CSV table of N, CA and C in Angstrom, one decimal:
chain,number,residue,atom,x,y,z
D,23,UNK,N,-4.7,47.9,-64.6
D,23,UNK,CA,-3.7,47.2,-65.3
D,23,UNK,C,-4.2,46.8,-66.7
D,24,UNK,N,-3.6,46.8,-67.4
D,24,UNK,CA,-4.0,46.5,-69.3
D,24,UNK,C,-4.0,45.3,-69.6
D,25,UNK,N,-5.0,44.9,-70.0
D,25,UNK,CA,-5.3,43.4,-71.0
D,25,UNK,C,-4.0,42.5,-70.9
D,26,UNK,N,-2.9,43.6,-71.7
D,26,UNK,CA,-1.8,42.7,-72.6
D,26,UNK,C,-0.5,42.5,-71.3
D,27,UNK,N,-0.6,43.6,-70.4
D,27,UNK,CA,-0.1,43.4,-69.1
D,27,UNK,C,-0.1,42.4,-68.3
D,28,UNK,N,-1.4,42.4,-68.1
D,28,UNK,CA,-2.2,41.0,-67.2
D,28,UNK,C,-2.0,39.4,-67.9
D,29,UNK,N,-1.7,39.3,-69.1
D,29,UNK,CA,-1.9,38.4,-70.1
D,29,UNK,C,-0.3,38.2,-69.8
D,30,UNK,N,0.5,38.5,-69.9
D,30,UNK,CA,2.5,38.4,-69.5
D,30,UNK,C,2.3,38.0,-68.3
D,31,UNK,N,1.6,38.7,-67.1
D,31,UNK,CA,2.0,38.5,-66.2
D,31,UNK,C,1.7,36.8,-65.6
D,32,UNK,N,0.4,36.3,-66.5
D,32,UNK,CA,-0.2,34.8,-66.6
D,32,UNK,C,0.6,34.3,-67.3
D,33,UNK,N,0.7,34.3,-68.1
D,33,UNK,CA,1.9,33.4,-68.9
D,33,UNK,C,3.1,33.6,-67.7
D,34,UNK,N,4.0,34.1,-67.1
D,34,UNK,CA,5.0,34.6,-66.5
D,34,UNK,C,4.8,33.2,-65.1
D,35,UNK,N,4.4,33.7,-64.7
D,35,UNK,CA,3.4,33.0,-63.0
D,35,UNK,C,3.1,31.6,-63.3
D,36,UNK,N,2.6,31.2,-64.7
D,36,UNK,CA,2.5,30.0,-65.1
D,36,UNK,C,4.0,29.5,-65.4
D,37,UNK,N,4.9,29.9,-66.1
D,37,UNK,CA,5.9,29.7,-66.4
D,37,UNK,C,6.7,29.1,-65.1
D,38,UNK,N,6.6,30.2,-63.8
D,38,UNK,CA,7.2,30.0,-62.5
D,38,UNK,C,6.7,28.9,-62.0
D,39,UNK,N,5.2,28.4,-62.2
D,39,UNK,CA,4.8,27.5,-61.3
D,39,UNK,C,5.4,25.5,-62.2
D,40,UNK,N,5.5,25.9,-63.5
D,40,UNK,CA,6.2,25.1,-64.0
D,40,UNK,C,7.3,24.6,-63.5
D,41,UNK,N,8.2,25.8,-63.8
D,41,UNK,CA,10.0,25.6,-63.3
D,41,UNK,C,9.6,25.0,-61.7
D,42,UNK,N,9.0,25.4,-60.8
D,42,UNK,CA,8.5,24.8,-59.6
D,42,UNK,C,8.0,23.2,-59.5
D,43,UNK,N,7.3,22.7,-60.4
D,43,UNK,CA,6.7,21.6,-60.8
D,43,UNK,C,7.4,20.5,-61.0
D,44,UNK,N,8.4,21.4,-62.2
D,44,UNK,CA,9.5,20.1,-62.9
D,44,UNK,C,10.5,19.9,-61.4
D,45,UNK,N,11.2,21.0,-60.0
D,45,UNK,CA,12.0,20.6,-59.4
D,45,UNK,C,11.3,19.6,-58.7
D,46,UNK,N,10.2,20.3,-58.1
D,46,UNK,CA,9.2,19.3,-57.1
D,46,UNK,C,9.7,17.6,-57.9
D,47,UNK,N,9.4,17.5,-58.9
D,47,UNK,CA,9.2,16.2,-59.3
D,47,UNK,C,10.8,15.6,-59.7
D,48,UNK,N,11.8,16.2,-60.0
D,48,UNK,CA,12.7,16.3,-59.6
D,48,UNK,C,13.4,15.3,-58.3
D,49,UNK,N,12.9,16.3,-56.9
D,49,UNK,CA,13.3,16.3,-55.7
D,49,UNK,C,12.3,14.7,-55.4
D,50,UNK,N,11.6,14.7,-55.6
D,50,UNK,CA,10.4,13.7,-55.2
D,50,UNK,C,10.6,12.3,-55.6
D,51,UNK,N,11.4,12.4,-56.7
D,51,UNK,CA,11.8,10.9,-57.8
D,51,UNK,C,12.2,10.0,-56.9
D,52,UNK,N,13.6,10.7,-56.1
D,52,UNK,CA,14.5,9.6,-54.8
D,52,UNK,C,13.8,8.8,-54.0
D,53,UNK,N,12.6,9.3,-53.2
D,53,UNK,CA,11.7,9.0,-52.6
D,53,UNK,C,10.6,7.8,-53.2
D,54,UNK,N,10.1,8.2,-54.6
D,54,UNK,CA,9.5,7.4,-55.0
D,54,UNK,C,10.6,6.0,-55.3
D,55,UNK,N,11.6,6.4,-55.9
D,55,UNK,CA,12.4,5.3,-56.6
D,55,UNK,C,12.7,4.6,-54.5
D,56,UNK,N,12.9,5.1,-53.8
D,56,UNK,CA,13.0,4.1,-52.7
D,56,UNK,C,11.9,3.4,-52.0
D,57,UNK,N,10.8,3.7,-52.4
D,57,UNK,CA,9.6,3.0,-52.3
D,57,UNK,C,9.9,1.8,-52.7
D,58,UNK,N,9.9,1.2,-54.1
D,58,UNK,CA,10.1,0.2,-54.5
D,58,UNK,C,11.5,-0.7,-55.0
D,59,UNK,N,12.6,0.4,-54.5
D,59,UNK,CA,14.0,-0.3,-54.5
D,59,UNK,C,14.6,-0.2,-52.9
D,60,UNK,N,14.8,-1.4,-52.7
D,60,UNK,CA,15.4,-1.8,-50.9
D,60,UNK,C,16.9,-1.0,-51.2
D,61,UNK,N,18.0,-1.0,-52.3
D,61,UNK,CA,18.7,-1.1,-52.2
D,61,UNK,C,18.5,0.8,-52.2
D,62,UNK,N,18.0,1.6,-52.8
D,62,UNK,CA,17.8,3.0,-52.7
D,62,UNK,C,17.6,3.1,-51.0
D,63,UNK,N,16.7,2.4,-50.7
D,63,UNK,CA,16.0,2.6,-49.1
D,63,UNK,C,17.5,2.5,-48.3
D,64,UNK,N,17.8,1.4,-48.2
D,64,UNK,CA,19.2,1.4,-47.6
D,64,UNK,C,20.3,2.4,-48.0
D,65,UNK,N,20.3,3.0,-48.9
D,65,UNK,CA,21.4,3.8,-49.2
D,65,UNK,C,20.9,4.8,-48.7
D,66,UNK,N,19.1,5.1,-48.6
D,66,UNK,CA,18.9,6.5,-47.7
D,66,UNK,C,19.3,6.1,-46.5
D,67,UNK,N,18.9,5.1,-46.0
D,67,UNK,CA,19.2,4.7,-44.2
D,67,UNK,C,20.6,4.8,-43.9
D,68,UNK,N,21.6,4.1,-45.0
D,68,UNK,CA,23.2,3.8,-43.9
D,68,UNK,C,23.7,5.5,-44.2
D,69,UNK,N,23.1,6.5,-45.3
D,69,UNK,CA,23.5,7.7,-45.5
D,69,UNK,C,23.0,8.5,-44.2
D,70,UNK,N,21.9,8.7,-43.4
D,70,UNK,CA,21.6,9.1,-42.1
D,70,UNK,C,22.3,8.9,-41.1
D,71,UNK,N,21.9,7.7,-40.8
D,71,UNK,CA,22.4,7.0,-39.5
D,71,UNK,C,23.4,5.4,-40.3
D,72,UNK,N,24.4,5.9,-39.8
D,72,UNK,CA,25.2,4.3,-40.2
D,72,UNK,C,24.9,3.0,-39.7
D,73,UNK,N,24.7,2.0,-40.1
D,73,UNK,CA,24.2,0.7,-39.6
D,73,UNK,C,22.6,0.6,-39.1
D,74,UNK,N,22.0,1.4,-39.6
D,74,UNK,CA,20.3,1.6,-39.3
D,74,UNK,C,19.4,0.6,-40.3
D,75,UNK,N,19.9,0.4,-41.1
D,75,UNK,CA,19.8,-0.7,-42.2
D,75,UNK,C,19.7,-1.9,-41.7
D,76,UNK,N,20.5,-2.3,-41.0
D,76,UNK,CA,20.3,-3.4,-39.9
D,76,UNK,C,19.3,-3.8,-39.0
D,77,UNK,N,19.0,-2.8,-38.8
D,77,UNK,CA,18.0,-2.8,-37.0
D,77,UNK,C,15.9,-2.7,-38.0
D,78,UNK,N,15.5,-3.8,-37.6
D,78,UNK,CA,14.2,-3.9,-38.4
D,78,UNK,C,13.1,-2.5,-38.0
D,79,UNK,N,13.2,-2.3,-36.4
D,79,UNK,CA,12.7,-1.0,-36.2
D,79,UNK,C,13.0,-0.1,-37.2
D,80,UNK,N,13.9,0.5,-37.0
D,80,UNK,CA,14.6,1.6,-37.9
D,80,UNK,C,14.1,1.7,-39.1
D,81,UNK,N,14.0,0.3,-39.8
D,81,UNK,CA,14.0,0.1,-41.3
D,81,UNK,C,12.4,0.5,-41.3
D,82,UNK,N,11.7,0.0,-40.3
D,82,UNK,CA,10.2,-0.1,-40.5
D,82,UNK,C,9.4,2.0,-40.4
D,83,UNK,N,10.4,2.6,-39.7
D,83,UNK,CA,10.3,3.7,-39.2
D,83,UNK,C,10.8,4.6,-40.8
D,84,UNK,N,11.6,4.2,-41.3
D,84,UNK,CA,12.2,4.7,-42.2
D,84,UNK,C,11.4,4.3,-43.5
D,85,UNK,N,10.8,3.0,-43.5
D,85,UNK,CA,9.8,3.0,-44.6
D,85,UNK,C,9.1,3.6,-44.8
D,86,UNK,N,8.0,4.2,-43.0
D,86,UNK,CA,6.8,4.9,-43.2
D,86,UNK,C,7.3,6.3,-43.8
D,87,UNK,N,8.1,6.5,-43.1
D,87,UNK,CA,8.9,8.3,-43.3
D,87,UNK,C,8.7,8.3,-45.0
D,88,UNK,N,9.7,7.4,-45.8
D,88,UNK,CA,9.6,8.0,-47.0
D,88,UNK,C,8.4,7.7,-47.7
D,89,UNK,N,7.5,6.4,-47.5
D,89,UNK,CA,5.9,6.8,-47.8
D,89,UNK,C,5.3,7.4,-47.5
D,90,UNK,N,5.6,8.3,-46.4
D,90,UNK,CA,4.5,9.4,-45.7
D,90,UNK,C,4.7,11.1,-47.0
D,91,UNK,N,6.7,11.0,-47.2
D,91,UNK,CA,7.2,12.0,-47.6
D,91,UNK,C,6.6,11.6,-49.2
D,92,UNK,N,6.9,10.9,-49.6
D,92,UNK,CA,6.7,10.6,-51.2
D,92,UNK,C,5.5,11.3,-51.6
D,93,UNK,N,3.9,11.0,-50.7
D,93,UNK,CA,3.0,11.7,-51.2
D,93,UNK,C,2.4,12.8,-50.7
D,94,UNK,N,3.3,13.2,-49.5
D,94,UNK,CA,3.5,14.9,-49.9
D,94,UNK,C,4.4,15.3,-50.4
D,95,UNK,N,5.0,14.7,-51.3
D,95,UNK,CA,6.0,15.5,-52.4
D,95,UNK,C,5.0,15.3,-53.7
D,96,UNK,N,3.9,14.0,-54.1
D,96,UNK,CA,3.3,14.0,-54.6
D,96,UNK,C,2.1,15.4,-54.7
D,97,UNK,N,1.2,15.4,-53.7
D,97,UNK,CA,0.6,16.5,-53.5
D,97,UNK,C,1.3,17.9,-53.6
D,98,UNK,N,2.4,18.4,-53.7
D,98,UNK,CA,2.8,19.2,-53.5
D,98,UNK,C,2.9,19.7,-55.1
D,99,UNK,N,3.1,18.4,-56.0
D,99,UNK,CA,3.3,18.7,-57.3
D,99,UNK,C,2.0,19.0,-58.1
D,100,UNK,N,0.7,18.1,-57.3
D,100,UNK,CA,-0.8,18.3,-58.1
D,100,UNK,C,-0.9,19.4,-57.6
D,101,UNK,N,-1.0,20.3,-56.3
D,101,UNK,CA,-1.4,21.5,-56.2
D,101,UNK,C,-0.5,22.4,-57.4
D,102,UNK,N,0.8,22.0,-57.4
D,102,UNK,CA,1.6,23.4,-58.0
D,102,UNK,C,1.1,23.2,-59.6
D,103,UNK,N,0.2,21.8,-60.4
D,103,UNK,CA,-0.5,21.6,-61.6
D,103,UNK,C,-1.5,22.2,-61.8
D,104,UNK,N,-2.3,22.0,-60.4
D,104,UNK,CA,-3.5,22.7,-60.6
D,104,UNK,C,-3.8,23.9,-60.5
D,105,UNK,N,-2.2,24.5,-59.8
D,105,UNK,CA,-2.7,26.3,-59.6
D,105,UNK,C,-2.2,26.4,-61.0
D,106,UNK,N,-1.6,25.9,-61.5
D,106,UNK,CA,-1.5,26.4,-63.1
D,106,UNK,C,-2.4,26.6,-64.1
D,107,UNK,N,-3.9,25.7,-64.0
D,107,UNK,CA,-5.1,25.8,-64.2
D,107,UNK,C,-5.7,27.1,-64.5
D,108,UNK,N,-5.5,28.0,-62.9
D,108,UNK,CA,-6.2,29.1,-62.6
D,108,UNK,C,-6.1,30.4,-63.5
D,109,UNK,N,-7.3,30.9,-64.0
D,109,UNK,CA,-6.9,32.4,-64.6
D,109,UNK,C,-7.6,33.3,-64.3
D,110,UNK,N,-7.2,33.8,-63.0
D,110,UNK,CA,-7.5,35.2,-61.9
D,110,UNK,C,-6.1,35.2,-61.8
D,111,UNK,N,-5.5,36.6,-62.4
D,111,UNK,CA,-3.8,37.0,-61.4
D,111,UNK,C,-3.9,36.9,-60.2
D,112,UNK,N,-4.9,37.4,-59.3
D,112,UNK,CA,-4.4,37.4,-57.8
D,112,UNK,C,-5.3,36.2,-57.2
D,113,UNK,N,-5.6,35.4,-57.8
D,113,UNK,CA,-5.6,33.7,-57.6
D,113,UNK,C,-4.3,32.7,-58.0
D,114,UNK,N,-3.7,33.6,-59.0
D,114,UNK,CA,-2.7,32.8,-59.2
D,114,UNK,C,-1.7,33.3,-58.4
D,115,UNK,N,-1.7,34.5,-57.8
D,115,UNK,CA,-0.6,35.1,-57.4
D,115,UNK,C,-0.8,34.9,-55.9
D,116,UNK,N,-2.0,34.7,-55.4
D,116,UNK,CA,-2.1,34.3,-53.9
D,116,UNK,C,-1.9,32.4,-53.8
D,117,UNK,N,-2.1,31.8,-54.8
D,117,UNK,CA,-1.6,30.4,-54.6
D,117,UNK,C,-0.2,30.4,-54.9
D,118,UNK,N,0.5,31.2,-55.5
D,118,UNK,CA,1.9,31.1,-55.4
D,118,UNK,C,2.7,31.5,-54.0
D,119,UNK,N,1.8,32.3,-53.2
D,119,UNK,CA,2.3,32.5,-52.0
D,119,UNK,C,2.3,31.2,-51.1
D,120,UNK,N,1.1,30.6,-50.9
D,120,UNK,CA,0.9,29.1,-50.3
D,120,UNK,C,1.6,28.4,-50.8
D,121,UNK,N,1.9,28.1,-51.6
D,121,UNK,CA,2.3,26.9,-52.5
D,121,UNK,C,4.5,27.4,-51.9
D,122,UNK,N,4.3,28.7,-52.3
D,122,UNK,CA,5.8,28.9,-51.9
D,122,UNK,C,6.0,28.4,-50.0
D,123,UNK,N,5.0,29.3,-49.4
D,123,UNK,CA,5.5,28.7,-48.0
D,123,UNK,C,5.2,27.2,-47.4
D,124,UNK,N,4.7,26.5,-48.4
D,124,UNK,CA,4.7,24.7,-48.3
D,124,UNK,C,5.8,24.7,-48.6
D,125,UNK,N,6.7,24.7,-49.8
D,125,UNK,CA,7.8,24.6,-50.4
D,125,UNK,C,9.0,24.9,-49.2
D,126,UNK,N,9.1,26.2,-48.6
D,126,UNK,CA,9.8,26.6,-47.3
D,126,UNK,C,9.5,26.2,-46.5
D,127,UNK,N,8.2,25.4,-45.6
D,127,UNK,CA,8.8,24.2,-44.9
D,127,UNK,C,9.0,22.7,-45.3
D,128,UNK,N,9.0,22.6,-46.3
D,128,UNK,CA,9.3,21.3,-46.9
D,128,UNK,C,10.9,21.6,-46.8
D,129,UNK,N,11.5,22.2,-47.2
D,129,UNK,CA,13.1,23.1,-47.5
D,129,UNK,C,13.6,23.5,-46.3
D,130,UNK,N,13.3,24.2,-45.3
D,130,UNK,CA,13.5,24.6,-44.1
D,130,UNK,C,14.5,23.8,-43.0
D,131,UNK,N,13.7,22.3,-42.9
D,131,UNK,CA,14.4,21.4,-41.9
D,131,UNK,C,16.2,21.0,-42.6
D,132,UNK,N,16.2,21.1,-44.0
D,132,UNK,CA,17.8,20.8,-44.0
D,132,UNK,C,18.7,21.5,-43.6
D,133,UNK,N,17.8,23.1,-43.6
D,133,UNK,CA,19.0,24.4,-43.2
D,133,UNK,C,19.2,24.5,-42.1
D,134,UNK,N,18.4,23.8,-41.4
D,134,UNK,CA,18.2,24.3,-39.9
D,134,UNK,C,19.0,23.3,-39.3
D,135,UNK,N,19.2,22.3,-40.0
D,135,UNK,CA,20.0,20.8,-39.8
D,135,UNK,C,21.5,21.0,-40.2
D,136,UNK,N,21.8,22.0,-40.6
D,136,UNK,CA,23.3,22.8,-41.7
D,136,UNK,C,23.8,23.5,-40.8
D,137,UNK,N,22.6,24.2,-39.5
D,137,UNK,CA,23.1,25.5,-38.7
D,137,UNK,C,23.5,24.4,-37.4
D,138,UNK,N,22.7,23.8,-37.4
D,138,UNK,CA,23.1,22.9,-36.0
D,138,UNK,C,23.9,21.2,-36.0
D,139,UNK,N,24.4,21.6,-37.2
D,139,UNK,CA,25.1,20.4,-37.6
D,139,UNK,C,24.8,19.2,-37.0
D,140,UNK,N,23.5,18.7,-37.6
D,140,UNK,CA,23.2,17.8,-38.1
D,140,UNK,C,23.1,17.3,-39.4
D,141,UNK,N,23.3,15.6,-39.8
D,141,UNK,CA,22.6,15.0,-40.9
D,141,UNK,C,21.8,15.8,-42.0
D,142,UNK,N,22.1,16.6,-43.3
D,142,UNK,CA,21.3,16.8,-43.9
D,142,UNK,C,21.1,16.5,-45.5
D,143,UNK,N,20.6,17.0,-46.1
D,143,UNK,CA,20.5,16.8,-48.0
D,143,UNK,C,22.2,17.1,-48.1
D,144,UNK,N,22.6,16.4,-49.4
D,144,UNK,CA,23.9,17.1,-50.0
D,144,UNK,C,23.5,18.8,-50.0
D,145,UNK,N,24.7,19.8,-50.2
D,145,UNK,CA,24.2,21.2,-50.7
D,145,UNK,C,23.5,21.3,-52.0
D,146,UNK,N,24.4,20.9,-52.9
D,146,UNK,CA,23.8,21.0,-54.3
D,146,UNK,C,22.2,20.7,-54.2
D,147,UNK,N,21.6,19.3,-53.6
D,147,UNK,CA,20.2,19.2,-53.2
D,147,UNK,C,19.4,20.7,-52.9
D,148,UNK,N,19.9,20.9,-51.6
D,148,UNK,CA,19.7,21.8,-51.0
D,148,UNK,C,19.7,23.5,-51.6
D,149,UNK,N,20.8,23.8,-52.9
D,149,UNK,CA,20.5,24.4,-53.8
D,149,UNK,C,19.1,24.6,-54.4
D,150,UNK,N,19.2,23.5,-54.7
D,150,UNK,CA,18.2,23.5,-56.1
D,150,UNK,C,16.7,23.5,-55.3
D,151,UNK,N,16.4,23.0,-53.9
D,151,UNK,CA,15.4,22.8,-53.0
D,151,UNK,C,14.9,24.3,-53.4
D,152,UNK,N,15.6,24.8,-53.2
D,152,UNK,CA,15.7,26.5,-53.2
D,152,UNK,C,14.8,27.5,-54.1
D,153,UNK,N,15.2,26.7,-55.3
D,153,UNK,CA,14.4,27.6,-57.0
D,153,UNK,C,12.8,27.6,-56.7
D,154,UNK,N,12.2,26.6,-56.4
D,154,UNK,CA,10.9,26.8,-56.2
D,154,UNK,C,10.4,27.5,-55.0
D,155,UNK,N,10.7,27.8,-53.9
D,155,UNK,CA,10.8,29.1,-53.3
D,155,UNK,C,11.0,30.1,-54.0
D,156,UNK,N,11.9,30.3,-54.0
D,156,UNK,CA,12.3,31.8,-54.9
D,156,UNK,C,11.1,31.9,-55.7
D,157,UNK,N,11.1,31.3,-56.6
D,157,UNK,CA,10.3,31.5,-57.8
D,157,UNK,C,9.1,31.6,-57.3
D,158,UNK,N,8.4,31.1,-56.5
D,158,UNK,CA,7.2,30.9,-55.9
D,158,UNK,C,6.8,32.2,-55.6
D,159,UNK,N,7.6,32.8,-54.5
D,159,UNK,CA,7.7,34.1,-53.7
D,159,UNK,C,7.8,35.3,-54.3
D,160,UNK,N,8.3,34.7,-55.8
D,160,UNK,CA,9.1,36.0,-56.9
D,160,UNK,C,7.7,36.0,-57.2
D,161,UNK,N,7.2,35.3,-57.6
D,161,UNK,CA,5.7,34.8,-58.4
D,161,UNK,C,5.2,35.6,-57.9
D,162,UNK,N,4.7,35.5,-56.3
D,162,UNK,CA,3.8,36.0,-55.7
D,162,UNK,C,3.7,37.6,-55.4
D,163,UNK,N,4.9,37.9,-55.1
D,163,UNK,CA,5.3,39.1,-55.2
D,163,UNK,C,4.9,39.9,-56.5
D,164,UNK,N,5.7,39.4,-57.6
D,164,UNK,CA,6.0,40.3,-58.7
D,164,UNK,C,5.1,40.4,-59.8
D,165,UNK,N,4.4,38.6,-59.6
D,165,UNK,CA,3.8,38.2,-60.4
D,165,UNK,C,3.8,38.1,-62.1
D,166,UNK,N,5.8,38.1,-62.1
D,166,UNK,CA,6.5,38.1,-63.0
D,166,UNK,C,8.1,37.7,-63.0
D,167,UNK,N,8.0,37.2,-64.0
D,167,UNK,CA,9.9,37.2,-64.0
D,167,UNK,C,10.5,38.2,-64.0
């Protein structure tokens, strides 16, 4: 493969792991902002389960959940930073494979919740869950836009 080839294809792969970066952080904000706002926390809770807001178990179960989720939405964003670091193509192009199938089961449990109708993300959420997959997978694959 040629210098100037390989040099597009880095820039390209970096570019994807960006657009991946900014959704991640994106999708992750809700989470953080309910960390420290009760009134977000509740508006996740009575949106799940109605009247769960109420019941102190529930609240206490639902606290851990979104502190547990927040900083694997966090990590999820330093890995997709620091593979952007890397300048080996098939270092960047095999961490876009990882990094994409974290992404697909982070993404996974809403669709699966859509087929068996249950509780899940709005679609538009769910949309957009989507691009850093893609992109990830496109990455990995094409190792190009």
């Amino acid at each position: 493969m040629s210098q100037r080839k390989t040099s597009i294809m880095f820039k390209k792969i970096k570019t994807l792991l960006l657009i991946s970066g900014i959704v991640d952080i994106l999708q992750v904000l809700p989470l953080l902002l309910a960390l420290f706002s009760s009134e977000m926390k509740t508006f996740f809770m009575e949106d799940a389960v109605k009247g769960s807001s109420q019941n102190p178990v529930a609240s206490e179960v639902f606290s851990t959940f979104i502190f547990v989720f927040a900083f694997l939405g966090l990590a999820y964003i330093a890995c997709v930073f620091i593979a952007r670091s890397f300048n080996n193509i098939e270092v960047l192009q095999k961490s876009a494979l990882l990094l994409a199938i974290l992404h697909l089961a982070w993404t996974l449990p809403d669709f699966v919740s859509v087929v068996l109708n249950k509780p899940h993300a709005p679609l538009p959420v769910m949309i957009i869950s989507l691009i850093p997959v893609v992109a990830l997978f496109y990455g990995w694959k094409k190792g190009e836009l």
